[in-house]
Short mmCIF file of C-alpha atoms in Angstrom, two decimals:
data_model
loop_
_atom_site.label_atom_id
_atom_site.label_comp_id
_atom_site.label_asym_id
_atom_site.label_seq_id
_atom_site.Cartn_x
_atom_site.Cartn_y
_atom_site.Cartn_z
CA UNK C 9 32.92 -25.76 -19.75
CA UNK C 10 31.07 -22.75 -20.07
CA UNK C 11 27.86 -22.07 -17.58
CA UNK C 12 25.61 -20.83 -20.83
CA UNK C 13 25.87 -20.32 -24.25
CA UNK C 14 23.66 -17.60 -26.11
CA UNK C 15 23.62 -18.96 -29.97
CA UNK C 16 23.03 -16.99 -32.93
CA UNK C 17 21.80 -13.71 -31.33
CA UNK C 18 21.58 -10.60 -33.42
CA UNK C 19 23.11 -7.62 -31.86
CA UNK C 20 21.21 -4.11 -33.29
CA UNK C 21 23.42 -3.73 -35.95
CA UNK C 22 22.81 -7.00 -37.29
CA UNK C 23 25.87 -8.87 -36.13
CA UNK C 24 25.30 -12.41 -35.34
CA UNK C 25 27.17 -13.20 -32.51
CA UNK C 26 27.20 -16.16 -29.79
CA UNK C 27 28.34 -15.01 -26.14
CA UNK C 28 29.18 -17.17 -23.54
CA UNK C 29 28.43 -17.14 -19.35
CA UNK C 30 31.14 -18.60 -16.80
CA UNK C 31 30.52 -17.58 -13.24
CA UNK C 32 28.09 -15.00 -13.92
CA UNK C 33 30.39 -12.99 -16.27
CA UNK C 34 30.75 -12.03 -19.68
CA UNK C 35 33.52 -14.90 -20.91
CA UNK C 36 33.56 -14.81 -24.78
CA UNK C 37 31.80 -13.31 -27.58
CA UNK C 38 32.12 -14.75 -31.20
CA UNK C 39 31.44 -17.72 -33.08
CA UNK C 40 31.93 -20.79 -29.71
CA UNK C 41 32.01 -24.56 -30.48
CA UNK C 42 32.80 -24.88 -26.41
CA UNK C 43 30.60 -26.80 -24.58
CA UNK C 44 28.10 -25.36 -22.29
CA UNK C 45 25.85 -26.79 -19.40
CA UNK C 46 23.27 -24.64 -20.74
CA UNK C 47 22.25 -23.03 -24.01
CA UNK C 48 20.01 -21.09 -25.82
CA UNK C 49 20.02 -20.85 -29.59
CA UNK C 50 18.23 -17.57 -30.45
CA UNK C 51 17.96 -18.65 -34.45
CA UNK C 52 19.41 -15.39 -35.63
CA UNK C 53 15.69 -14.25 -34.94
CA UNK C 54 15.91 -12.21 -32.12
CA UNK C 55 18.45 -9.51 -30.73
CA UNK C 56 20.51 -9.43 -27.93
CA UNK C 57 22.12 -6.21 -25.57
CA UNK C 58 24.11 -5.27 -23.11
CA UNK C 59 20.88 -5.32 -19.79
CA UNK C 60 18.77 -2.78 -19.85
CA UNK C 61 19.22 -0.41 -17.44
CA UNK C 62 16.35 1.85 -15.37
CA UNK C 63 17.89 4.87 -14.52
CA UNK C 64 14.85 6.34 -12.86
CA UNK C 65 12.22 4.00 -10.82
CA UNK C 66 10.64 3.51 -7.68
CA UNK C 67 10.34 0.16 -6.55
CA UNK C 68 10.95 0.34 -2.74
CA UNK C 69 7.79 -1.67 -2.29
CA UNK C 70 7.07 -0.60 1.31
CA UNK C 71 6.63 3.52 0.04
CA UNK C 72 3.37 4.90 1.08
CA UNK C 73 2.81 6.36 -2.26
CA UNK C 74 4.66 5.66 -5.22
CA UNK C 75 5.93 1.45 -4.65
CA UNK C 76 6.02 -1.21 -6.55
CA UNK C 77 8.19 -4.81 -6.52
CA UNK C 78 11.50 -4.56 -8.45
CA UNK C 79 11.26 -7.77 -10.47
CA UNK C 80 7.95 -6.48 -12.02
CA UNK C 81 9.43 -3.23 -13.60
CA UNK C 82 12.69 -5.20 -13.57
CA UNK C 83 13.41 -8.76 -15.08
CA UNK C 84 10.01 -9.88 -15.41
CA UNK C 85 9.58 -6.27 -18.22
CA UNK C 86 13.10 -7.57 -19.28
CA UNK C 87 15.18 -5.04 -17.33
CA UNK C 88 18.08 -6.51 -15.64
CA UNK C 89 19.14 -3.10 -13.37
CA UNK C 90 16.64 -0.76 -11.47
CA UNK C 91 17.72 2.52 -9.75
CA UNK C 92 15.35 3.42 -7.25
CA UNK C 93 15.09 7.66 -7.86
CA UNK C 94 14.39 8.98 -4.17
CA UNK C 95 11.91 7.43 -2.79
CA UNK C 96 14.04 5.91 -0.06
CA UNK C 97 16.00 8.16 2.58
CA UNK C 98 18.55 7.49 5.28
CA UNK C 99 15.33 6.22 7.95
CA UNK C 100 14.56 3.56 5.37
CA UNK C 101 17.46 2.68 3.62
CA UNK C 102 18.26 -0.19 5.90
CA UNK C 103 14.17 -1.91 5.13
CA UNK C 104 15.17 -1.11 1.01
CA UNK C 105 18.45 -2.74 0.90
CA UNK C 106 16.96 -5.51 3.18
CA UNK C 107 13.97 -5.57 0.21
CA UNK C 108 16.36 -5.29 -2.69
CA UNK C 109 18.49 -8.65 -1.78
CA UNK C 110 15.32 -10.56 -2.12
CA UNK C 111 14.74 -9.53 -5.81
CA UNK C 112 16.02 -10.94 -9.07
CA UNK C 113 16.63 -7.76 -10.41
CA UNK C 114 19.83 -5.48 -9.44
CA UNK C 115 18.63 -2.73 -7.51
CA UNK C 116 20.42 0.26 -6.57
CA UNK C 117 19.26 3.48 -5.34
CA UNK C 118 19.44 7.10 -5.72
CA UNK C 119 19.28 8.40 -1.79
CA UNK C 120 16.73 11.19 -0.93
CA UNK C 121 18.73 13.99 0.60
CA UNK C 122 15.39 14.40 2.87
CA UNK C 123 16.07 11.22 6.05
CA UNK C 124 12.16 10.88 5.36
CA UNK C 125 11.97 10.28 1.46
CA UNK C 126 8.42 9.86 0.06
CA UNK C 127 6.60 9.28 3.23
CA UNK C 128 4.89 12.22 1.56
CA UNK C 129 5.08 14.82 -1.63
CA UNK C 130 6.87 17.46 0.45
CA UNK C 131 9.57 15.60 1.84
CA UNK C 132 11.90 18.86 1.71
CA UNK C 133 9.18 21.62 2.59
CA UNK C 134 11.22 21.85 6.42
CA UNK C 135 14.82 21.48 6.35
CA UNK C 136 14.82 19.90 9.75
CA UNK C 137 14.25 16.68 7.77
CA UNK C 138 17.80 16.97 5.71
CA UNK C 139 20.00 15.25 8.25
CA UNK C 140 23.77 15.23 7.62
CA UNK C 141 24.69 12.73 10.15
CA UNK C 142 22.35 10.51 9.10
CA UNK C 143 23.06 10.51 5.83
CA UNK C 144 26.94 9.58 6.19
CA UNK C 145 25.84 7.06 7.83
CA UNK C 146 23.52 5.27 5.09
CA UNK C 147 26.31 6.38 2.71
CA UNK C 148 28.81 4.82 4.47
CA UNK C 149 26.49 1.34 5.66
CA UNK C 150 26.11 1.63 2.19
CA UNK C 151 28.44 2.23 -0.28
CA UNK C 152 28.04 -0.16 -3.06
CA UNK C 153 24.02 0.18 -2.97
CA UNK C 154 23.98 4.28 -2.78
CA UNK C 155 24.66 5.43 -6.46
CA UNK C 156 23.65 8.80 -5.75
CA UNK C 157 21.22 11.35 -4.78
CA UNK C 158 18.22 12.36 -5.46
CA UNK C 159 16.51 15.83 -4.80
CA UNK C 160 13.24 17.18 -6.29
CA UNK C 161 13.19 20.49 -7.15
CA UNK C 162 9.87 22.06 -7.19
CA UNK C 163 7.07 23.96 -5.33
CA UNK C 164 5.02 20.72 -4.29
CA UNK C 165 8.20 19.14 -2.99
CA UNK C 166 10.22 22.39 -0.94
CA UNK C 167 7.39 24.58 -0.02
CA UNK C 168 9.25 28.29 1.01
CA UNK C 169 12.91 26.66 0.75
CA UNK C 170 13.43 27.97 -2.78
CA UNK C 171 17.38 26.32 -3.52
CA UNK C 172 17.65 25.53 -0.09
CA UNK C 173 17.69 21.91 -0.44
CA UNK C 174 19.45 21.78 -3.94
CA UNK C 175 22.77 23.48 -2.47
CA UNK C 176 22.61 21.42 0.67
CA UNK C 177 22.34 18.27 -2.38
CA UNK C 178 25.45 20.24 -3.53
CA UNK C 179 27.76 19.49 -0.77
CA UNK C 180 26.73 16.48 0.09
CA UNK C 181 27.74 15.65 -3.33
CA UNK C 182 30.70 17.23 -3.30
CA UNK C 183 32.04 15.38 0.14
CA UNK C 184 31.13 12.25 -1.65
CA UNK C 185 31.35 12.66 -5.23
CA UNK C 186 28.09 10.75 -6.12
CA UNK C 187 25.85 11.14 -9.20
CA UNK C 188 22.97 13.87 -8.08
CA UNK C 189 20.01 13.62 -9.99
CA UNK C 190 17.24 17.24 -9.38
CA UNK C 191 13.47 16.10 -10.37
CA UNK C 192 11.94 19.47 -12.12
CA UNK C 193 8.65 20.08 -11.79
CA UNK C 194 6.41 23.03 -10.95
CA UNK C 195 7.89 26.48 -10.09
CA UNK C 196 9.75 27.98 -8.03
CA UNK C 197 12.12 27.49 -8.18
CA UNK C 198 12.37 27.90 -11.81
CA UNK C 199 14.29 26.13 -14.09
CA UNK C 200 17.08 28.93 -14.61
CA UNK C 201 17.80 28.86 -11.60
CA UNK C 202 18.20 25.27 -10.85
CA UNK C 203 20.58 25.13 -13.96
CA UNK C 204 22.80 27.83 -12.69
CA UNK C 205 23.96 25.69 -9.51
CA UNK C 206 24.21 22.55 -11.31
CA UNK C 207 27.82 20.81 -12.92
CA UNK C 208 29.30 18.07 -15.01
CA UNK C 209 27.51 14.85 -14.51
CA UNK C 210 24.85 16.32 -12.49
CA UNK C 211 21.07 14.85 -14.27
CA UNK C 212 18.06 16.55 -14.85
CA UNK C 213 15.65 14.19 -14.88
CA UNK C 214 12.25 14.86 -16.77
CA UNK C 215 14.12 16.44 -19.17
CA UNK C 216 10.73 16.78 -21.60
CA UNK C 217 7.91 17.69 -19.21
CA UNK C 218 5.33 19.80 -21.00
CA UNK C 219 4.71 21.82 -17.86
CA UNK C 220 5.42 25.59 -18.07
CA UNK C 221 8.96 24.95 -15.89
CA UNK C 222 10.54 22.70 -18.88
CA UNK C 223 14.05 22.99 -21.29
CA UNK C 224 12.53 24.96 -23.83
CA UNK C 225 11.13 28.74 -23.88
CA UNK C 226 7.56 29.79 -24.85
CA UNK C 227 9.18 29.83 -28.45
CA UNK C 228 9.93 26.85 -28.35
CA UNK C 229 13.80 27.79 -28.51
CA UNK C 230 15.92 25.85 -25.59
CA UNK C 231 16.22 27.95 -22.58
CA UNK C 232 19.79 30.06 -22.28
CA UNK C 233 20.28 28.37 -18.90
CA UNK C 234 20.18 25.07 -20.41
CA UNK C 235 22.44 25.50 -22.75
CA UNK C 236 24.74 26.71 -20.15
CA UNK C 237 24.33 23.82 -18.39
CA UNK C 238 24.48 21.13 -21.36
CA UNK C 239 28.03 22.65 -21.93
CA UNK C 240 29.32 22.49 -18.55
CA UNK C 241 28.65 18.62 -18.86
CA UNK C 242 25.15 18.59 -17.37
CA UNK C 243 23.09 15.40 -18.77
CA UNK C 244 19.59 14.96 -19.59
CA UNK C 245 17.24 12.07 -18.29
CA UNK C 246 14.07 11.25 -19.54
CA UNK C 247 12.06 9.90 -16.36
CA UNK C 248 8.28 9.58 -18.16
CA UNK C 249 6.21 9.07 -15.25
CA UNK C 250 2.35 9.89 -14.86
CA UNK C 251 2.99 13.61 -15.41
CA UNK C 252 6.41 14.16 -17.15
CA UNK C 253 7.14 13.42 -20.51
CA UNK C 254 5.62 15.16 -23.84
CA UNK C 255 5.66 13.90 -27.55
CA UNK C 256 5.91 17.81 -28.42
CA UNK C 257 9.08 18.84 -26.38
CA UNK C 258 10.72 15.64 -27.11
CA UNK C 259 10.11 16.22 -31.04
CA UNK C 260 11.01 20.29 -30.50
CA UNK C 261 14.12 19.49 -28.64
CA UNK C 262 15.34 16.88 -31.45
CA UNK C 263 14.92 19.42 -33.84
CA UNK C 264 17.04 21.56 -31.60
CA UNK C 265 19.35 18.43 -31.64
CA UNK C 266 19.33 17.99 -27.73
CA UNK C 267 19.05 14.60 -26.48
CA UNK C 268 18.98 12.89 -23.52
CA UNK C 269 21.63 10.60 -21.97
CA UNK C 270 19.07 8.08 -20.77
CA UNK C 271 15.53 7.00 -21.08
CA UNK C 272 13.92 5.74 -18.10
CA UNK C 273 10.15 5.32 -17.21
CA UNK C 274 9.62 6.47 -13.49
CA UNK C 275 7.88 3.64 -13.53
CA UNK C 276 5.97 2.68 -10.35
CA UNK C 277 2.96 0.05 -9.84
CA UNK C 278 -0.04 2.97 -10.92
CA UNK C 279 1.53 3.76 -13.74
CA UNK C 280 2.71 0.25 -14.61
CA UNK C 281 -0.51 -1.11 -14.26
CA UNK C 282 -2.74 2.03 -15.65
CA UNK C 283 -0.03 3.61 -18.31
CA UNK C 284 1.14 6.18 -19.50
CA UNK C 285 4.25 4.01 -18.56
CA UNK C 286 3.43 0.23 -18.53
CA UNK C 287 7.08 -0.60 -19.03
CA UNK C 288 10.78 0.60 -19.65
CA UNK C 289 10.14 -1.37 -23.28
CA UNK C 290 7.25 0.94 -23.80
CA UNK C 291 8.72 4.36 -23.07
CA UNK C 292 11.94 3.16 -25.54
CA UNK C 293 9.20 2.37 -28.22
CA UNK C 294 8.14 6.04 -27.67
CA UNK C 295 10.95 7.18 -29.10
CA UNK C 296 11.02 4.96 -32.10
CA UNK C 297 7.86 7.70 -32.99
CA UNK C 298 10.27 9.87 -32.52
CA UNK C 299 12.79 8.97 -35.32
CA UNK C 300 15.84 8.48 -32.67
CA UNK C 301 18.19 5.52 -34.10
CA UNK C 302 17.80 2.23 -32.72
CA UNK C 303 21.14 2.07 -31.63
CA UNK C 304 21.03 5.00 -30.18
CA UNK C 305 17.50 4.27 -28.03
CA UNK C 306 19.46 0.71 -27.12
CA UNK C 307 22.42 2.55 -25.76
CA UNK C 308 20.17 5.09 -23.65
CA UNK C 309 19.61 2.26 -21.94
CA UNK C 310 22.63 0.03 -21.48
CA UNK C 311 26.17 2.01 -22.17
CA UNK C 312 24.94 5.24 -21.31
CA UNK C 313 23.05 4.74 -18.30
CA UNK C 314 26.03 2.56 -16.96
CA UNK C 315 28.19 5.80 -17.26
CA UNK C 316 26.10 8.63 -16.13
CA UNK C 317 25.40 6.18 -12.97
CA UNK C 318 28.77 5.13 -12.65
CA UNK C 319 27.97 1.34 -12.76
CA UNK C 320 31.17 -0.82 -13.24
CA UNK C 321 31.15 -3.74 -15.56
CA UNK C 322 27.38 -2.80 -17.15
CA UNK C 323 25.60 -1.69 -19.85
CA UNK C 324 28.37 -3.19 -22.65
CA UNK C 325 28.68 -6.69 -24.17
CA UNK C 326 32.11 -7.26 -23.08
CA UNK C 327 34.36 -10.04 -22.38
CA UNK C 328 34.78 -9.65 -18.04
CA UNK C 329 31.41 -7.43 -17.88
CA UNK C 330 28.59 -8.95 -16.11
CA UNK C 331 26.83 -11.32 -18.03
CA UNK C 332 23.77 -8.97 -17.27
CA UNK C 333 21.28 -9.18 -20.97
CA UNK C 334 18.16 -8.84 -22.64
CA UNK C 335 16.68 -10.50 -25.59
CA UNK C 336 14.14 -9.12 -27.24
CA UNK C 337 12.23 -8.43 -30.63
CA UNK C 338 11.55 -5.28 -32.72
CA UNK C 339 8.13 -6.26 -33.86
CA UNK C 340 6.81 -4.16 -37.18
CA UNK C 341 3.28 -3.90 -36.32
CA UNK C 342 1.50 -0.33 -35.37
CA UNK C 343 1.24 0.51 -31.75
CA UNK C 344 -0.57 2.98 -30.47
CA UNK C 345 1.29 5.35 -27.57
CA UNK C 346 0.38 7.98 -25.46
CA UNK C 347 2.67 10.71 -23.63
CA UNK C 348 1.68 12.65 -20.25
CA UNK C 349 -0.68 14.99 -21.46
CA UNK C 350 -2.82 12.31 -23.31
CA UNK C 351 -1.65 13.31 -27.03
CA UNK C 352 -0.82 10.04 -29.12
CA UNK C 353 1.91 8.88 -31.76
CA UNK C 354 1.94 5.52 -33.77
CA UNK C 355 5.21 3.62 -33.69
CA UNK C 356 5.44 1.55 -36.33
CA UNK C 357 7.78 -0.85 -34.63
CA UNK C 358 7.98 -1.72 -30.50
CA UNK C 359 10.38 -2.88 -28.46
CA UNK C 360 9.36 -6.22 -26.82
CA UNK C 361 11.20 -7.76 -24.23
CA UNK C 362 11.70 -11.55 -24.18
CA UNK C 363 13.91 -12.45 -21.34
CA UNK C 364 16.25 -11.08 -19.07
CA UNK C 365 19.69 -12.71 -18.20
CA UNK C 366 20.86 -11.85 -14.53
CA UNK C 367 24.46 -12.63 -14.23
CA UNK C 368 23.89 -16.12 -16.50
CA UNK C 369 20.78 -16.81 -15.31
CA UNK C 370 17.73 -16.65 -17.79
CA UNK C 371 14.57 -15.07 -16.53
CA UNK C 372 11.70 -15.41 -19.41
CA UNK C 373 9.07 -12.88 -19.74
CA UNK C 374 5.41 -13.02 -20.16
CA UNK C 375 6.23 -12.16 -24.08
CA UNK C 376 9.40 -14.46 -23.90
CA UNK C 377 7.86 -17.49 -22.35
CA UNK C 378 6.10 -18.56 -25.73
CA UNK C 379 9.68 -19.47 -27.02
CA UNK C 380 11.70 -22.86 -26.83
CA UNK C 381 15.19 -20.90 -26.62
CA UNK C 382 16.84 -24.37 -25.36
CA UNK C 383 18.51 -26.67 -27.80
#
């Protein structure tokens, strides 16, 4: 007897499928007649994916200054994995993991090559706070929370240190072969530079900040550097945020025909609670203004994020995966959206999450909770 049976739900092509839960795994997808102690018939009416996946967050809720609780960006906005991006480093990571067991949501994080993380903006303005020792120690208490590292790369953040911190981030990586994902933001150091020390799988996340320090060139032509990078197998995250994402480099660089790997939101309680972010759902439906396939937006989140981050057994509806999901509608009714800058789209569809499933068990969201999914 199967733990749970999801009836009738409509994958994004438009396959009806049902899949079925035992022991908090993946154990058969297809038409089932097996019984289940559990199941939820979703009427052919609403879809069904692999989790959705948060490649950039912070949700350490204890950070001084950008926190918030993981189940509220996570399974509760219909998000079954959150990767904190930074915010903790090896003086905290034993409070975050402590933290992250608590939560509903998967949590994994992206480790700060600064020990102090974001106690405060400049966390790698004195190179006194990168501590080797330190972290091979959180790496190795770690292992199977620590998905990579983070290091952000611009003038607020490194004060004089220039690449300083971004080649120490190189070696670290190296010794431990770890996903490293470099935060861009104001200069220096400038983009071309930062994109010159950079390799395959390496992430740039805010890949479509309007600030002067973003992919394309005053022309609006992507930057020689970049392209460099893109073919050396570089990858491109979105990471929204307060400050980083713009409607007018995301529609240039389409054009261009560069996308990113992932969307994520940066999402943290401010800019859950005030916007531009709100939610992981609302940054995808951002790019439904944007013309990008549905398919593809559902697999920035899910198969693609599960490979850039390395996760085993996630972001794919197969039999042995985690039985990690999220139903949700496409509603056809015109939203409203803003980017960073405070210029505004109209999707004519959004992405609305209805419940998260957490290795079989169903966690309903706000949206979700109006339905009677039980037979």
């Amino acid at each position: 007897m199967y733990d749970l049976i999801i009836k009738q739900a409509k994958l994004i092509d438009g396959t009806i499928t049902d899949i079925a839960v035992l022991n908090g795994k993946i154990a058969e997808i297809g038409s089932i007649s097996a019984p289940a102690k559990k199941e939820f018939d979703l009427k052919a009416q609403h879809y069904i994916s692999a989790g959705w996946i948060d490649a950039h967050t912070h949700t350490f809720a204890k950070s001084p200054i950008y926190h918030d609780e993981p189940d509220l960006a996570g399974v509760y906005s219909g998000v079954t994995t959150v990767i904190d991006a930074g915010s903790v480093g090896a003086n905290d990571i034993d409070c975050f993991y402590q933290l992250a067991k608590q939560a509903k949501t998967h949590v994994y994080a992206l480790l700060n090559i600064s020990k102090i993380g974001l106690i405060r903006q400049n966390e790698l303005a004195d190179m006194h706070d990168i501590d080797q020792a330190l972290f091979d120690q959180a790496i190795a208490n770690y292992p199977d929370f620590i998905v990579g590292i983070k290091a952000r790369m611009s003038k607020s953040v490194v004060g004089q240190n220039g690449l300083a911190p971004l080649i120490t981030a190189k070696a670290f990586q190296k010794k431990y072969d770890l996903p490293l994902m470099i935060h861009v933001g104001n200069t220096p150091p400038d983009l071309d530079d930062i994109a010159e020390v950079l390799t395959k799988g390496d992430i740039i996340t805010h890949c479509f900040n309007g600030k002067p320090n973003q992919i394309l060139t005053p022309a609006g032509e992507l930057r020689e550097a970049i392209k460099r990078a893109l073919a050396r197998g570089v990858v491109l995250d979105v990471g929204h945020g307060g400050e980083s994402f713009s409607f007018r480099v995301a529609e240039k660089s389409k054009a261009l025909g560069i996308y990113p790997m992932t969307i994520s939101s940066d999402i943290y309680g401010k800019n859950r609670t005030n916007g531009p972010v709100y939610s992981l759902a609302n940054v995808m439906t951002k790019f439904l203004c944007l013309d990008y396939q549905k398919s593809q937006i559902i697999d920035c989140v899910t198969k693609h994020a599960a490979e850039m981050l390395h996760l085993h057994n996630k972001g794919q509806l197969i039999v042995g995966y985690d039985a990690d999901l999220t139903i949700y509608d496409l509603i056809p009714e015109a939203t409203l959206l803003s980017d960073a800058e405070g210029k505004q789209r109209v999707a004519q569809e959004r992405f609305v999450p209805l419940a998260a499933t957490i290795m079989g068990e169903i966690v309903l969201t706000q949206e979700g909770s109006k339905y009677d999914f039980s037979l």
